[in-house]
PDB file of C-alpha atoms and ligand atoms in Angstrom:
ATOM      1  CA  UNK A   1       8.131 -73.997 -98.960  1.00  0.00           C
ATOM      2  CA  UNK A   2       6.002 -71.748 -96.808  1.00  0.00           C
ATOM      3  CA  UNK A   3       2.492 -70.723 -98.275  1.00  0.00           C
ATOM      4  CA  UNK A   4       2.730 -67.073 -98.800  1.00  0.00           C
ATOM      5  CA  UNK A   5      -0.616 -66.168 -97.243  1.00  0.00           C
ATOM      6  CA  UNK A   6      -0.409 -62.398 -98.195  1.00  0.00           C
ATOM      7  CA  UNK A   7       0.355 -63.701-101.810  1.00  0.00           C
ATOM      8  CA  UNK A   8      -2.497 -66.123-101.866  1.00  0.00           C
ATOM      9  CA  UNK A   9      -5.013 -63.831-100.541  1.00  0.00           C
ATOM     10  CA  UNK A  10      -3.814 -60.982-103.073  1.00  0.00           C
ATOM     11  CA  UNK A  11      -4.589 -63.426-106.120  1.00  0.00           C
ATOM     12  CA  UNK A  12      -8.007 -63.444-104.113  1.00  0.00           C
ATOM     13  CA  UNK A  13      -8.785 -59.995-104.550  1.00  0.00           C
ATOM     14  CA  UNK A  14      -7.292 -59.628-107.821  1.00  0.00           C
ATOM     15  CA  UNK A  15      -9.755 -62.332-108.595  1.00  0.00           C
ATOM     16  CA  UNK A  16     -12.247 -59.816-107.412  1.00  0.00           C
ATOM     17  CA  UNK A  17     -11.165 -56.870-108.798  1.00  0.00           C
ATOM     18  CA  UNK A  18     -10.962 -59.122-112.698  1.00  0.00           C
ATOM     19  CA  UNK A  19     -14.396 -59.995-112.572  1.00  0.00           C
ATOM     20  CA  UNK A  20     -14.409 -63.495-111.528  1.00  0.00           C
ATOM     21  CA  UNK A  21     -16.646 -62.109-108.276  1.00  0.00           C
ATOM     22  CA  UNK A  22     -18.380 -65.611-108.138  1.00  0.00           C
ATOM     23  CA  UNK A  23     -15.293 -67.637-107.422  1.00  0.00           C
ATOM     24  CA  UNK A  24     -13.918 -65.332-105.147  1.00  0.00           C
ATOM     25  CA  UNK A  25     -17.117 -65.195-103.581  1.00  0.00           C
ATOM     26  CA  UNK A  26     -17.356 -68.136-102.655  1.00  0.00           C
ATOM     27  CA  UNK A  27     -13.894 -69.238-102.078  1.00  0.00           C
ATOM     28  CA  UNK A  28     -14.419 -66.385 -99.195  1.00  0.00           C
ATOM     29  CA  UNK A  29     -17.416 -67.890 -97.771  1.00  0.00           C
ATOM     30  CA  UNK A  30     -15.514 -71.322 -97.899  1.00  0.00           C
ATOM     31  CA  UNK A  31     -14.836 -72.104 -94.277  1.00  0.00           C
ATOM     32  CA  UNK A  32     -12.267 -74.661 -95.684  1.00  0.00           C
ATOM     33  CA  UNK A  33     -10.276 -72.404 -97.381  1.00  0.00           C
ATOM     34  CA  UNK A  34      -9.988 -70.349 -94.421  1.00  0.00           C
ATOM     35  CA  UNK A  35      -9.111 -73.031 -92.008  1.00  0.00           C
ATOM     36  CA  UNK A  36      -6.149 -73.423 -94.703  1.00  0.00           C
ATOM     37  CA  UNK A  37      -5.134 -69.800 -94.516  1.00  0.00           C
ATOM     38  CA  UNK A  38      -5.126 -70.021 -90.957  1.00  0.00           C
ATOM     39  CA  UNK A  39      -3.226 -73.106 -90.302  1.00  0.00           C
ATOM     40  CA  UNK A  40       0.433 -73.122 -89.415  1.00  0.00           C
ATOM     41  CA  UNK A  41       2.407 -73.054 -91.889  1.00  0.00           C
ATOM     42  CA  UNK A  42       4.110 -76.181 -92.961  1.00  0.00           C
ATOM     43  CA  UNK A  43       7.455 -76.138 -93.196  1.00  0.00           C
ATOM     44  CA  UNK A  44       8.385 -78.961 -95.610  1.00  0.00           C
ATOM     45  CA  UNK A  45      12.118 -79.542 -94.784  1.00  0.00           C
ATOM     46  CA  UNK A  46      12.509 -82.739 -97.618  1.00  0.00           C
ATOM     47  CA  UNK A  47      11.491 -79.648-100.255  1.00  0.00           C
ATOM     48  CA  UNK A  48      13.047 -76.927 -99.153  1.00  0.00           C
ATOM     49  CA  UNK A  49      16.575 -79.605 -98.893  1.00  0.00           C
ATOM     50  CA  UNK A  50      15.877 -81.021-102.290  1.00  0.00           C
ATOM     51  CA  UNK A  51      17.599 -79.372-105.794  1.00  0.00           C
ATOM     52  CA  UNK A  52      20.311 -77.759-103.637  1.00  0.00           C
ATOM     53  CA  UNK A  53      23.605 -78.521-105.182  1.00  0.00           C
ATOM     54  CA  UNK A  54      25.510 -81.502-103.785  1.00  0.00           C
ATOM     55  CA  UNK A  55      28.891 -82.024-102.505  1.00  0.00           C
ATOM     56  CA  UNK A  56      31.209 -84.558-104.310  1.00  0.00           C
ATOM     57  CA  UNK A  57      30.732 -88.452-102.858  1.00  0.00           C
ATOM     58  CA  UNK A  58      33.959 -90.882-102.821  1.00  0.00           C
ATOM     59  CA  UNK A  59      34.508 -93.963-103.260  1.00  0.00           C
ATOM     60  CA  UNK A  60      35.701 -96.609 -99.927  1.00  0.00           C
ATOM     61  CA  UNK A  61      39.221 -96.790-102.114  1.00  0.00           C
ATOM     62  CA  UNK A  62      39.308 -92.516-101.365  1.00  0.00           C
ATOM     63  CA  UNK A  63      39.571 -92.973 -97.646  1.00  0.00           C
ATOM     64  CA  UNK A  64      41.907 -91.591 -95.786  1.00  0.00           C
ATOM     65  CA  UNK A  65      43.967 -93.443 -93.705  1.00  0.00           C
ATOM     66  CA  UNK A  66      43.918 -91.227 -90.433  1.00  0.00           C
ATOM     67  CA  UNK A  67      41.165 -88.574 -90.094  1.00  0.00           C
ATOM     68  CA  UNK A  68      43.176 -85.780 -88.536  1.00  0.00           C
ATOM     69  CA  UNK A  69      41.601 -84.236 -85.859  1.00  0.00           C
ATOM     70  CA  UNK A  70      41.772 -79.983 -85.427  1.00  0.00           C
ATOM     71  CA  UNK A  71      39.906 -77.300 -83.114  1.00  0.00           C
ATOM     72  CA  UNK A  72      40.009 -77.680 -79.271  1.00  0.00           C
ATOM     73  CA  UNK A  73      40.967 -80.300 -76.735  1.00  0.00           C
ATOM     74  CA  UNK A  74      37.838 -82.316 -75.963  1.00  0.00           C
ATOM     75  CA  UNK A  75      35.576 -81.663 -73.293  1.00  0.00           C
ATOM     76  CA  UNK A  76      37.826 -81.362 -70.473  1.00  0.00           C
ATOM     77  CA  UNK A  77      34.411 -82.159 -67.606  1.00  0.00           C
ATOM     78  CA  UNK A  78      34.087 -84.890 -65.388  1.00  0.00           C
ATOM     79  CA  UNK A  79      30.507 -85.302 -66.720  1.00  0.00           C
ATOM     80  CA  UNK A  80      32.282 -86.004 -70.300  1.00  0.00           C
ATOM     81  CA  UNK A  81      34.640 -88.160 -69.112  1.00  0.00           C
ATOM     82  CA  UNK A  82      32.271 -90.259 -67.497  1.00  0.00           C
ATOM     83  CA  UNK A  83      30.059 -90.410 -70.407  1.00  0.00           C
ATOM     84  CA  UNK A  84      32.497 -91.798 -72.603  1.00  0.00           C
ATOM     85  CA  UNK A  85      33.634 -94.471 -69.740  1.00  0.00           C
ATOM     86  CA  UNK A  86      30.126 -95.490 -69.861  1.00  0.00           C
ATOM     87  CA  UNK A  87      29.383 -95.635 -73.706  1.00  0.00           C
ATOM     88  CA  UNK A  88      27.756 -92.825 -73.481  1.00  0.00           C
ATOM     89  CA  UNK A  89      24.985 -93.406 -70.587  1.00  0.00           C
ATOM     90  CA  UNK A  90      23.076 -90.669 -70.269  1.00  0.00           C
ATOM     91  CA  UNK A  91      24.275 -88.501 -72.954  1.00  0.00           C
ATOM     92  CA  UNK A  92      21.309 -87.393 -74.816  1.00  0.00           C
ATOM     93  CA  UNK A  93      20.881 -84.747 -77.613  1.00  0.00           C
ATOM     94  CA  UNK A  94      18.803 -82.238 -77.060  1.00  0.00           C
ATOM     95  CA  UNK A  95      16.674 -80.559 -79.269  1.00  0.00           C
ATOM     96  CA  UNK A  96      14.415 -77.352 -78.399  1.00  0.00           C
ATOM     97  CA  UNK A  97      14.015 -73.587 -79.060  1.00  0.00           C
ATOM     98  CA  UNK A  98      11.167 -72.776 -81.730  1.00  0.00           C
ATOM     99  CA  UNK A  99       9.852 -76.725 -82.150  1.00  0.00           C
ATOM    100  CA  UNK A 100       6.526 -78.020 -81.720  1.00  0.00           C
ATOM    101  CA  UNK A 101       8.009 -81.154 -79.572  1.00  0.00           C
ATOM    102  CA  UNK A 102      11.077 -80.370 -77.825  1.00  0.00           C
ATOM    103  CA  UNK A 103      12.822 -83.519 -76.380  1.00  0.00           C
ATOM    104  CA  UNK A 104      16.150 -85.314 -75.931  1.00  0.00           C
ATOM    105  CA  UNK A 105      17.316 -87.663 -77.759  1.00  0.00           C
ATOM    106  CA  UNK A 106      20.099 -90.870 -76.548  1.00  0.00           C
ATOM    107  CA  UNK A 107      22.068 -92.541 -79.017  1.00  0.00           C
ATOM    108  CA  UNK A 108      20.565 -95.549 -79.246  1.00  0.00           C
ATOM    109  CA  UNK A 109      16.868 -93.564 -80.633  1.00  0.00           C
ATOM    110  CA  UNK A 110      18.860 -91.665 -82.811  1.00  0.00           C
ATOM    111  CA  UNK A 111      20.384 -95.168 -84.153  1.00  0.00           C
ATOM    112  CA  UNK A 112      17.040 -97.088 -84.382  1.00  0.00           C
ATOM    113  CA  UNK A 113      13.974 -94.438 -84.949  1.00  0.00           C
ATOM    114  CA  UNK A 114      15.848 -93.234 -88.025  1.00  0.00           C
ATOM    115  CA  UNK A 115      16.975 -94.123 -91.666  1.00  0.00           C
ATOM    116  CA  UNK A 116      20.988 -94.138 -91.527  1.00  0.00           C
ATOM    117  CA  UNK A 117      22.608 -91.858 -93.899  1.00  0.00           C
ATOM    118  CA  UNK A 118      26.211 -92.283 -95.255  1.00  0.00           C
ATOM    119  CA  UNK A 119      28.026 -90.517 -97.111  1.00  0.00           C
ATOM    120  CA  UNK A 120      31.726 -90.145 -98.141  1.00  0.00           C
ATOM    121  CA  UNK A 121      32.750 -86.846 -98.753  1.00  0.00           C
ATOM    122  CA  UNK A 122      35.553 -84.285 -97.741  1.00  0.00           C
ATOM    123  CA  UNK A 123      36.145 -81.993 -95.076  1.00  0.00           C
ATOM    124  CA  UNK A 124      37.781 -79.107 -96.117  1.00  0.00           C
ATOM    125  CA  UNK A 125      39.983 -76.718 -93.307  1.00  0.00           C
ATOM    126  CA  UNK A 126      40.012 -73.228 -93.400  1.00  0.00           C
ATOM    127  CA  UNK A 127      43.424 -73.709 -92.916  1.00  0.00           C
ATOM    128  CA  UNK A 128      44.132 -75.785 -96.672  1.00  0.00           C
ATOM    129  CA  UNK A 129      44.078 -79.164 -95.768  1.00  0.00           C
ATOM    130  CA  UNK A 130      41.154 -81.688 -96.518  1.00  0.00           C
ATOM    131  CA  UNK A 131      40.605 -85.226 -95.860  1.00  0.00           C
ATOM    132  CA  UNK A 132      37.951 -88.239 -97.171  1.00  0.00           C
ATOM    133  CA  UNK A 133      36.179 -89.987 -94.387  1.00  0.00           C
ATOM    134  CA  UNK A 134      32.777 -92.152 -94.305  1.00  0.00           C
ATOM    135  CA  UNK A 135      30.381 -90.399 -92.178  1.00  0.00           C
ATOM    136  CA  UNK A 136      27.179 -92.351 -91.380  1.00  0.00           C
ATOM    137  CA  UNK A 137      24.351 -90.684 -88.669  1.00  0.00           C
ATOM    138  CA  UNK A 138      20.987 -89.092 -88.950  1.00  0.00           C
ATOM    139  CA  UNK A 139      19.807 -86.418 -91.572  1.00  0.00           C
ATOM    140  CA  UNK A 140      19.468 -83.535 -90.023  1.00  0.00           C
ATOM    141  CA  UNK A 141      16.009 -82.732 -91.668  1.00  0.00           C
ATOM    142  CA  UNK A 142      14.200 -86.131 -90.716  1.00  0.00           C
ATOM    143  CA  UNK A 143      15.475 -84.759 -87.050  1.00  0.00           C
ATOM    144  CA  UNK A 144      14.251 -81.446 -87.469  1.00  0.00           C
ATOM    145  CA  UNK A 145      10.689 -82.829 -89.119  1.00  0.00           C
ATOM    146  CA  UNK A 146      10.621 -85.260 -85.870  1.00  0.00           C
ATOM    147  CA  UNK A 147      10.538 -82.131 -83.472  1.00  0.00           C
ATOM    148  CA  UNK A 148       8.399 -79.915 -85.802  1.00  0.00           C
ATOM    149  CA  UNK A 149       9.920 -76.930 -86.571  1.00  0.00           C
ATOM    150  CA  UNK A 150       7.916 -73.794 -85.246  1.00  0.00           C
ATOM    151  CA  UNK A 151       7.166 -70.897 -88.377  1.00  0.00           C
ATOM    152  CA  UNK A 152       9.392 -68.330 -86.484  1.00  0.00           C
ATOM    153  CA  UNK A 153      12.459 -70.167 -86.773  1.00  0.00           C
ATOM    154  CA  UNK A 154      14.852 -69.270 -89.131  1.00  0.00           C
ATOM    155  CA  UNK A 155      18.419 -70.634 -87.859  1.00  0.00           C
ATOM    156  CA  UNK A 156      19.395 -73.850 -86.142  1.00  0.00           C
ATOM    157  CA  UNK A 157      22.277 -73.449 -83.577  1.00  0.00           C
ATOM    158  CA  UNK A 158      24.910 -75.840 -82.436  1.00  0.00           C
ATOM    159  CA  UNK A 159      25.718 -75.956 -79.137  1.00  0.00           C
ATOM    160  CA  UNK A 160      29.034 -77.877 -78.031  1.00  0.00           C
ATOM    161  CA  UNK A 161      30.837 -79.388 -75.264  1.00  0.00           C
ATOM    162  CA  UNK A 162      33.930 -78.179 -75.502  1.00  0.00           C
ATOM    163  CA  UNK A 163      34.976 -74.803 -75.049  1.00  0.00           C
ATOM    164  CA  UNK A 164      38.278 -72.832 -75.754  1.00  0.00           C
ATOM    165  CA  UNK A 165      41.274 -72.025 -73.138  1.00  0.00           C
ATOM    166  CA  UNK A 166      39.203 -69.055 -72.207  1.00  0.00           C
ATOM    167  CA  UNK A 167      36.339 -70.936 -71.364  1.00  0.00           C
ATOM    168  CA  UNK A 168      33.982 -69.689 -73.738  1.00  0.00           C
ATOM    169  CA  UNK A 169      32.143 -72.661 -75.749  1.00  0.00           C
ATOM    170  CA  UNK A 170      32.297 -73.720 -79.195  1.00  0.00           C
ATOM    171  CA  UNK A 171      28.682 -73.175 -81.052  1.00  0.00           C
ATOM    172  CA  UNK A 172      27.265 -72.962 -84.643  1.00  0.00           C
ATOM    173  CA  UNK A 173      25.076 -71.673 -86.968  1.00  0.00           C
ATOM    174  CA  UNK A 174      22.785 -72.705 -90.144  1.00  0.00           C
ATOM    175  CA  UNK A 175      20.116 -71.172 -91.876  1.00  0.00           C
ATOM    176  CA  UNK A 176      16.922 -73.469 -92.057  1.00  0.00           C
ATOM    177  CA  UNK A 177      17.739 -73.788 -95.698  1.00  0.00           C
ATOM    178  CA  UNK A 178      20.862 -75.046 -94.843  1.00  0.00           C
ATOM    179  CA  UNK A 179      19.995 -77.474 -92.528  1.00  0.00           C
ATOM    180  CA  UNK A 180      17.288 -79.201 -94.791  1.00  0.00           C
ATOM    181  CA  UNK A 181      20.805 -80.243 -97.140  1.00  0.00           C
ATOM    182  CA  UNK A 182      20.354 -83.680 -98.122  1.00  0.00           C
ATOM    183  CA  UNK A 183      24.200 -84.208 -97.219  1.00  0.00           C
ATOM    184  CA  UNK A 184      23.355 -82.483 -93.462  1.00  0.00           C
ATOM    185  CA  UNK A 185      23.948 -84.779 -90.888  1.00  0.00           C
ATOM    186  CA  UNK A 186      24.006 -85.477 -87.240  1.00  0.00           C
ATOM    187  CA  UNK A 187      27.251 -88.163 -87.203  1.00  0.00           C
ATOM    188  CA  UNK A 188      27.615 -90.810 -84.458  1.00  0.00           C
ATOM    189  CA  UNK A 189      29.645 -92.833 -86.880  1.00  0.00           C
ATOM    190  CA  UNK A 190      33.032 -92.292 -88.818  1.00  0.00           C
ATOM    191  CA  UNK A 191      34.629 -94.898 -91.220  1.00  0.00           C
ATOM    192  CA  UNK A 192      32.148 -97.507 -89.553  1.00  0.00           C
ATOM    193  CA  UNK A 193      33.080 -96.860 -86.074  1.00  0.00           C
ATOM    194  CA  UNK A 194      31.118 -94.842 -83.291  1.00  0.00           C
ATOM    195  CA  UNK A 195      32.838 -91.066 -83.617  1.00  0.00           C
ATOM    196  CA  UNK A 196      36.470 -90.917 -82.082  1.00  0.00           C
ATOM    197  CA  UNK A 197      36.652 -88.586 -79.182  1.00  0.00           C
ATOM    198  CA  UNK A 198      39.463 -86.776 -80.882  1.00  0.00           C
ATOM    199  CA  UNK A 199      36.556 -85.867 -84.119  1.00  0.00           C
ATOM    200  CA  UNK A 200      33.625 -84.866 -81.619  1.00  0.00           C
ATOM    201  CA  UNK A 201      31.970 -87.369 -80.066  1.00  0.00           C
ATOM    202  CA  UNK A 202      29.566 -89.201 -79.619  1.00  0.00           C
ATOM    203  CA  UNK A 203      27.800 -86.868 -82.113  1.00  0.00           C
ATOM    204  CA  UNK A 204      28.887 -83.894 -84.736  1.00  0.00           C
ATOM    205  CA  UNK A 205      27.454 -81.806 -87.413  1.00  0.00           C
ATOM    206  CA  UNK A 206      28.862 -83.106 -90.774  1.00  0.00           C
ATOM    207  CA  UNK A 207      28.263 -80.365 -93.214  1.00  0.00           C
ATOM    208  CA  UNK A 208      30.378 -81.272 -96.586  1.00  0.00           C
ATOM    209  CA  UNK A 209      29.240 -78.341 -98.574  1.00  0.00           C
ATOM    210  CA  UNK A 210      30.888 -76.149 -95.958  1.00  0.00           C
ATOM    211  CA  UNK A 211      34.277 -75.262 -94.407  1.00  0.00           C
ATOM    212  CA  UNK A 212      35.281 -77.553 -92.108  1.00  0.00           C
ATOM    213  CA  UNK A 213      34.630 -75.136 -88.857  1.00  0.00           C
ATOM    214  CA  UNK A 214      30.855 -75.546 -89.500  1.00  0.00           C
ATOM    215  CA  UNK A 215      30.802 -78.807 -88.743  1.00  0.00           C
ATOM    216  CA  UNK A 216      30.477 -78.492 -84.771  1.00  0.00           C
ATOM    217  CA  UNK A 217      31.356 -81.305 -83.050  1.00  0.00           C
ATOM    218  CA  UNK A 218      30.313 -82.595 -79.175  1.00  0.00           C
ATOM    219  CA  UNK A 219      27.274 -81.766 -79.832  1.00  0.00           C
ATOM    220  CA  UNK A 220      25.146 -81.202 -77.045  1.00  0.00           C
ATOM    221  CA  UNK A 221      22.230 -79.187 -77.999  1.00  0.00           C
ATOM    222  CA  UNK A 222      20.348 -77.882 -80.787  1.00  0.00           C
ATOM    223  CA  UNK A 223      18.299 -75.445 -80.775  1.00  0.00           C
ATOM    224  CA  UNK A 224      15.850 -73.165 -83.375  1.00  0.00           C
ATOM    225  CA  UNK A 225      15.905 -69.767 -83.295  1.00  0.00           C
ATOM    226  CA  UNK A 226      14.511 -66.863 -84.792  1.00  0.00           C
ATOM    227  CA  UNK A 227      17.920 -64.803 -84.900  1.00  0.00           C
ATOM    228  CA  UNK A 228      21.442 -65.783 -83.388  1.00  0.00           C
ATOM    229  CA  UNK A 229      22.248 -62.073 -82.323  1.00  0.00           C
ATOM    230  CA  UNK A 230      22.176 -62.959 -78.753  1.00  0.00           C
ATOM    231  CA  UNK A 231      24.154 -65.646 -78.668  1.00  0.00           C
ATOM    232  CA  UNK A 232      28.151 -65.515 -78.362  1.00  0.00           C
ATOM    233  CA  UNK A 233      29.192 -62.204 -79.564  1.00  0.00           C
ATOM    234  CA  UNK A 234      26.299 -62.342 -82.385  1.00  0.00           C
ATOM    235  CA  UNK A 235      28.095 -63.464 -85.277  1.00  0.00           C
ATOM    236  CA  UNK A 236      26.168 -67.093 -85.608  1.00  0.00           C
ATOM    237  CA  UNK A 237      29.560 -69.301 -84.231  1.00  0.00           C
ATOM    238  CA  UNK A 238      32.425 -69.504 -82.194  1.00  0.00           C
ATOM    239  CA  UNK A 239      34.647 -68.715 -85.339  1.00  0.00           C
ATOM    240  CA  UNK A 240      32.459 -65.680 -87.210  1.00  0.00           C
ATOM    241  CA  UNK A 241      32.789 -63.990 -83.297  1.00  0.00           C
ATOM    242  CA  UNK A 242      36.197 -64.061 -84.690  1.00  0.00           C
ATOM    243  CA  UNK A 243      35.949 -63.007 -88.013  1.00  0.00           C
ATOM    244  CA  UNK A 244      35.499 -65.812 -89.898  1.00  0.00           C
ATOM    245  CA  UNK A 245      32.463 -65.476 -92.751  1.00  0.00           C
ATOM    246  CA  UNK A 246      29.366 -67.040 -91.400  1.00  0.00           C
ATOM    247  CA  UNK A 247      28.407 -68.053 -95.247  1.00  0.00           C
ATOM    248  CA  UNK A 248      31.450 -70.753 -95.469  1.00  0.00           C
ATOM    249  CA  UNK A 249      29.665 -72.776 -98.710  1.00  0.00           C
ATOM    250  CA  UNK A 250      32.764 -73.984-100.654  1.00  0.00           C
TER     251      UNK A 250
HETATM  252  N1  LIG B   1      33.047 -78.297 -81.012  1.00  0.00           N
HETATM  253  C1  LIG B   1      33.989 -78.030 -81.921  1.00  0.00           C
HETATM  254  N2  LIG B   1      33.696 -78.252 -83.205  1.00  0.00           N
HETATM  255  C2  LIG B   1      34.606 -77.998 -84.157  1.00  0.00           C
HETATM  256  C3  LIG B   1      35.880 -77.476 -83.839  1.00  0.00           C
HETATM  257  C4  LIG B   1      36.170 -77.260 -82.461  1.00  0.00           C
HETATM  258  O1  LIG B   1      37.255 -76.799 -82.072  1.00  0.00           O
HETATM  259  N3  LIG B   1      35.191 -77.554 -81.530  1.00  0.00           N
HETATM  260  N4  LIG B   1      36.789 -77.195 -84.842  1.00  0.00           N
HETATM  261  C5  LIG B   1      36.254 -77.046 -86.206  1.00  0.00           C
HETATM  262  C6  LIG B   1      37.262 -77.060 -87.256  1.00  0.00           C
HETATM  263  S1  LIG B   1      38.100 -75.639 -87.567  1.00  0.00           S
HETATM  264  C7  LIG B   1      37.457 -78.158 -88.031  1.00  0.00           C
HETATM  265  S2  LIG B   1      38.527 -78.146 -89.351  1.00  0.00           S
HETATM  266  C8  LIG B   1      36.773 -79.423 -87.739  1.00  0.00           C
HETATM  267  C9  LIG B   1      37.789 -80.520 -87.443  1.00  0.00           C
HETATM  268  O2  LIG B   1      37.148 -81.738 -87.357  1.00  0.00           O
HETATM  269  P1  LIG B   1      38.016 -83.005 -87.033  1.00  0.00           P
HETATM  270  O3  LIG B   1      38.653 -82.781 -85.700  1.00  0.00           O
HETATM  271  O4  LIG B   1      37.119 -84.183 -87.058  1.00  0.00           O
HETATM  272  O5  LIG B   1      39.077 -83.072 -88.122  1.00  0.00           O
HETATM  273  O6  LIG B   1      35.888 -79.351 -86.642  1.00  0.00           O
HETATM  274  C10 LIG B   1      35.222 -78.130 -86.505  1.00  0.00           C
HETATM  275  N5  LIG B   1      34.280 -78.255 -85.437  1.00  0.00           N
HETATM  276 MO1  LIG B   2      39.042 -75.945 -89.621  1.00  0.00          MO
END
């Protein structure tokens, strides 16, 4: 959680103001204590992730056989195409906006720098269908904490690949708290197997407490921002620009 600097300092004075003028005192001539005050806030993303309520795991046996697929074609660019001809050779995530340490990431970092998370959960449609896969990638916290997330931000976007017949792209939205779930993830593998093109690869959001259209996949970028009312139409995704509730917790 963020220290609450006006808070703090308002315990100060009441401090003052109750009598105990020595402490105060010298907690004010306490260069220490000010350098603390001062500091950027730390955003601890493990805390502000941990006690928030989890979605159900499977077991292997729950598994669906075929993980349907739903949303747009692919990426229909050469770039894409040549990516996925090359396993992915100069793909790389990026990760920017309001962060200390903005960089891109390729798969193979994102394999071996962090802890793999799996977890087997369900994805839930909009449109009334669900189905159990094994998803297996980074936590999107430990990613966030290895960029540093600036104070300002407030909401992590999703930026895809693919875009509709239109043209316009396919992007996401999550509010800091959101993205510090335990069960957030950044997915390069389903059921044990590097992400099928048809389910957004090489890398997708996996968000199991939400509706399924949350979970952006091709990712390409992500980025922190202080508000999302600039981006698409303003709504915070591709789908809220069209209505859909940007609050999708099921
Ligand atoms: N980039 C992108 N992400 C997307 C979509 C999409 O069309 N493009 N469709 C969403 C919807 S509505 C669902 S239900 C899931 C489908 O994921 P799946 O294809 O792996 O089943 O992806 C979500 N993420
Ligand atoms: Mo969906």
């Amino acid at each position: 959680m963020r220290l609450d600097r006006r808070a703090f300092l308002s315990v100060v004075t009441a401090t003052t103001l109750s009598g105990c003028a020595r402490l105060a005192t010298a907690l004010n001539n306490n260069e220490t204590f000010h350098k603390v005050l001062l500091a950027p806030e730390r955003l601890d993303l493990a805390l502000l992730g941990a006690g928030q309520p989890l979605a159900q795991e499977y077991g292997p046996q729950d598994i669906s056989p075929n993980f349907r697929a739903n949303g747009f074609d692919p990426p229909s660019t050469a770039q894409y195409a040549q990516w996925a001809k090359d396993g992915w050779r100069g793909y790389g995530l990026q990760v920017e906006g309001l962060v200390e340490r903005p960089r891109s990431y390729d798969l193979a970092t994102l394999r071996t720098k962090f802890a793999k998370q799996a977890q087997i959960t369900r994805h839930d449609c909009v449109e009334g269908w669900s189905v159990i896969g094994k998803w297996s990638g980074v936590r999107l916290s430990d990613l966030l904490a290895d960029v540093g997330v600036k104070p300002l931000a407030q909401y992590v976007i999703f930026h895809s690949l693919d875009s509709d017949v239109m043209g316009i792209p396919y992007y996401e939205s999550l509010s800091l708290v959101q993205a510090a779930h335990p069960q957030a993830l950044i997915a390069y593998d389903l059921n044990d197997a590097p992400v099928p093109i048809k389910n957004g690869a090489p890398l997708r959001l996996k968000v199991p407490t939400q509706l399924g259209y949350k979970s952006a996949k091709y990712l390409k970028r992500i980025e922190l921002v202080a508000s999302f009312a600039s981006l698409g139409s303003g709504n915070g995704g591709y789908w809220e620009d069209q209505g859909y509730e940007w609050y999708a917790g099921i």
